[in-house]
One Martini backbone bead per residue (centre of mass of N, CA, C, O) as a GRO file, in nm:
protein
  158
    1MET     BB    1   0.843   3.324 -12.311
    2ALA     BB    2   0.849   3.471 -12.015
    3GLN     BB    3   1.006   3.470 -11.721
    4VAL     BB    4   0.865   3.438 -11.394
    5TYR     BB    5   0.943   3.568 -11.086
    6THR     BB    6   0.910   3.495 -10.782
    7ASN     BB    7   0.982   3.570 -10.471
    8LYS     BB    8   1.079   3.282 -10.401
    9SER     BB    9   1.279   3.243 -10.642
   10PHE     BB   10   1.452   3.490 -10.580
   11LYS     BB   11   1.548   3.402 -10.301
   12SER     BB   12   1.685   3.145 -10.402
   13LEU     BB   13   1.883   3.280 -10.595
   14VAL     BB   14   2.024   3.451 -10.381
   15SER     BB   15   2.111   3.221 -10.197
   16ILE     BB   16   2.284   3.070 -10.404
   17THR     BB   17   2.475   3.303 -10.467
   18LEU     BB   18   2.584   3.344 -10.176
   19MET     BB   19   2.691   3.059 -10.138
   20ALA     BB   20   2.888   3.060 -10.376
   21ALA     BB   21   3.055   3.299 -10.278
   22ALA     BB   22   3.141   3.178 -10.008
   23LEU     BB   23   3.281   2.928 -10.126
   24GLY     BB   24   3.482   3.085 -10.301
   25LEU     BB   25   3.624   3.236 -10.071
   26THR     BB   26   3.714   2.986  -9.919
   27ALA     BB   27   3.885   2.861 -10.153
   28CYS     BB   28   4.079   3.133 -10.169
   29SER     BB   29   4.202   3.094  -9.918
   30THR     BB   30   4.455   3.078  -9.715
   31SER     BB   31   4.636   2.862  -9.515
   32THR     BB   32   4.698   3.066  -9.277
   33GLU     BB   33   4.401   3.100  -9.180
   34SER     BB   34   4.409   2.777  -9.073
   35ASN     BB   35   4.628   2.810  -8.886
   36PRO     BB   36   4.668   2.739  -8.556
   37ASP     BB   37   4.868   2.963  -8.478
   38VAL     BB   38   4.722   3.202  -8.595
   39GLN     BB   39   4.452   3.158  -8.450
   40ALA     BB   40   4.556   3.166  -8.157
   41ARG     BB   41   4.677   3.456  -8.163
   42GLN     BB   42   4.422   3.602  -8.262
   43ASP     BB   43   4.238   3.521  -8.030
   44THR     BB   44   4.403   3.641  -7.804
   45MET     BB   45   4.415   3.938  -7.915
   46LYS     BB   46   4.113   3.980  -7.916
   47ASN     BB   47   4.077   3.949  -7.611
   48TRP     BB   48   4.256   4.186  -7.544
   49GLY     BB   49   4.089   4.397  -7.694
   50ASP     BB   50   3.839   4.362  -7.523
   51ALA     BB   51   3.966   4.442  -7.253
   52MET     BB   52   4.068   4.719  -7.346
   53GLY     BB   53   3.784   4.826  -7.413
   54VAL     BB   54   3.668   4.824  -7.131
   55MET     BB   55   3.887   5.011  -7.009
   56GLY     BB   56   3.869   5.240  -7.222
   57ASP     BB   57   3.583   5.329  -7.154
   58MET     BB   58   3.666   5.428  -6.870
   59ALA     BB   59   3.873   5.637  -6.968
   60LYS     BB   60   3.658   5.811  -7.129
   61ALA     BB   61   3.459   5.750  -6.858
   62PRO     BB   62   3.543   5.783  -6.537
   63ASP     BB   63   3.248   5.760  -6.402
   64THR     BB   64   3.249   5.431  -6.490
   65PHE     BB   65   3.424   5.322  -6.286
   66ASP     BB   66   3.511   4.971  -6.216
   67SER     BB   67   3.715   4.809  -6.015
   68GLU     BB   68   3.636   4.510  -6.060
   69VAL     BB   69   3.643   4.506  -6.368
   70PHE     BB   70   3.924   4.614  -6.406
   71LYS     BB   71   4.070   4.398  -6.242
   72GLU     BB   72   3.977   4.161  -6.419
   73GLN     BB   73   4.101   4.258  -6.690
   74ALA     BB   74   4.394   4.292  -6.591
   75ALA     BB   75   4.433   4.000  -6.497
   76PHE     BB   76   4.387   3.868  -6.765
   77LEU     BB   77   4.624   3.994  -6.914
   78ALA     BB   78   4.849   3.892  -6.725
   79GLU     BB   79   4.778   3.582  -6.752
   80ASP     BB   80   4.783   3.596  -7.092
   81ALA     BB   81   5.065   3.729  -7.191
   82ALA     BB   82   5.220   3.438  -7.266
   83LYS     BB   83   5.050   3.275  -7.481
   84PRO     BB   84   5.125   3.354  -7.807
   85TRP     BB   85   5.444   3.323  -7.857
   86SER     BB   86   5.459   3.014  -7.946
   87HIS     BB   87   5.293   3.096  -8.227
   88PHE     BB   88   5.588   3.216  -8.369
   89GLU     BB   89   5.771   2.963  -8.482
   90ASP     BB   90   5.632   2.935  -8.756
   91LEU     BB   91   5.727   3.044  -9.071
   92GLU     BB   92   5.437   2.972  -9.212
   93ALA     BB   93   5.281   3.149  -8.980
   94VAL     BB   94   5.206   3.455  -9.070
   95GLY     BB   95   4.962   3.610  -9.147
   96ASN     BB   96   4.977   3.952  -9.001
   97THR     BB   97   5.283   3.954  -9.032
   98THR     BB   98   5.609   4.019  -9.029
   99GLU     BB   99   5.935   3.921  -9.092
  100ALA     BB  100   6.050   4.049  -8.823
  101VAL     BB  101   5.976   3.828  -8.623
  102TRP     BB  102   6.232   3.655  -8.738
  103SER     BB  103   6.465   3.867  -8.815
  104ASN     BB  104   6.381   4.018  -8.515
  105ALA     BB  105   6.355   3.831  -8.250
  106ASP     BB  106   6.469   4.000  -8.013
  107GLU     BB  107   6.270   4.237  -8.032
  108PHE     BB  108   6.014   4.070  -8.015
  109ARG     BB  109   6.076   3.952  -7.736
  110ALA     BB  110   6.090   4.227  -7.593
  111GLU     BB  111   5.794   4.298  -7.646
  112ALA     BB  112   5.675   4.056  -7.496
  113ASP     BB  113   5.806   4.117  -7.223
  114ASN     BB  114   5.685   4.398  -7.187
  115PHE     BB  115   5.391   4.315  -7.187
  116GLN     BB  116   5.411   4.140  -6.934
  117LYS     BB  117   5.503   4.367  -6.747
  118VAL     BB  118   5.269   4.582  -6.790
  119THR     BB  119   5.036   4.392  -6.711
  120ALA     BB  120   5.132   4.338  -6.424
  121GLU     BB  121   5.127   4.633  -6.334
  122LEU     BB  122   4.830   4.683  -6.386
  123SER     BB  123   4.719   4.466  -6.198
  124ALA     BB  124   4.849   4.573  -5.939
  125THR     BB  125   4.718   4.854  -5.950
  126ALA     BB  126   4.412   4.756  -5.962
  127GLN     BB  127   4.382   4.632  -5.671
  128THR     BB  128   4.372   4.957  -5.540
  129ALA     BB  129   4.177   5.097  -5.713
  130THR     BB  130   3.934   5.393  -5.725
  131SER     BB  131   4.035   5.507  -6.006
  132MET     BB  132   4.141   5.601  -6.312
  133ASP     BB  133   4.387   5.763  -6.211
  134ASP     BB  134   4.536   5.511  -6.087
  135VAL     BB  135   4.558   5.349  -6.392
  136LYS     BB  136   4.635   5.522  -6.640
  137PRO     BB  137   4.945   5.486  -6.672
  138ALA     BB  138   4.942   5.173  -6.699
  139PHE     BB  139   4.743   5.162  -6.935
  140GLY     BB  140   4.922   5.325  -7.129
  141GLN     BB  141   5.155   5.113  -7.139
  142VAL     BB  142   4.993   4.893  -7.275
  143GLY     BB  143   4.915   5.048  -7.529
  144ALA     BB  144   5.210   5.107  -7.615
  145SER     BB  145   5.290   4.812  -7.649
  146CYS     BB  146   5.097   4.739  -7.870
  147LYS     BB  147   5.182   4.955  -8.073
  148SER     BB  148   5.481   4.885  -8.101
  149CYS     BB  149   5.444   4.599  -8.212
  150HIS     BB  150   5.255   4.670  -8.451
  151THR     BB  151   5.448   4.860  -8.600
  152ASP     BB  152   5.684   4.628  -8.645
  153PHE     BB  153   5.497   4.325  -8.665
  154ARG     BB  154   5.254   4.433  -8.834
  155ALA     BB  155   5.072   4.424  -9.094
  156LYS     BB  156   4.957   4.631  -9.322
  157THR     BB  157   4.645   4.760  -9.379
  158GLU     BB  158   4.419   4.886  -9.641
   0.00000   0.00000   0.00000
């Protein structure tokens, strides 16, 4: 006699299968994904990306420029710019970095210092900005700093 699955039992079967798959993926994850240093720096940089996204949207549509919002996002970047670098000290906390973070530590430190410098300049410029034109050069320098560091020190994803 053939087994007939009702819609309810099919949903249960799918739910169980998805839960098993999720648990399997969690069990297979590497220990660096749960490393507190990796998590801390990834969280910080995600927040930076969010702030850059808010300002970048204004850059793409200058008529939407809101000086107070831009000033707030720029100040956040400047205040937070020193935060993640201490989380790159553990050689085991690789995450999505390249070995160059540790083998070329002086250049990596220079990139971190430059990021702090250009975010401070952006924040200072944003304090008196009345249009996107006022902040665009400084905003471009922050973007260039992110790109430069990621080019040399972030592992390429496929």
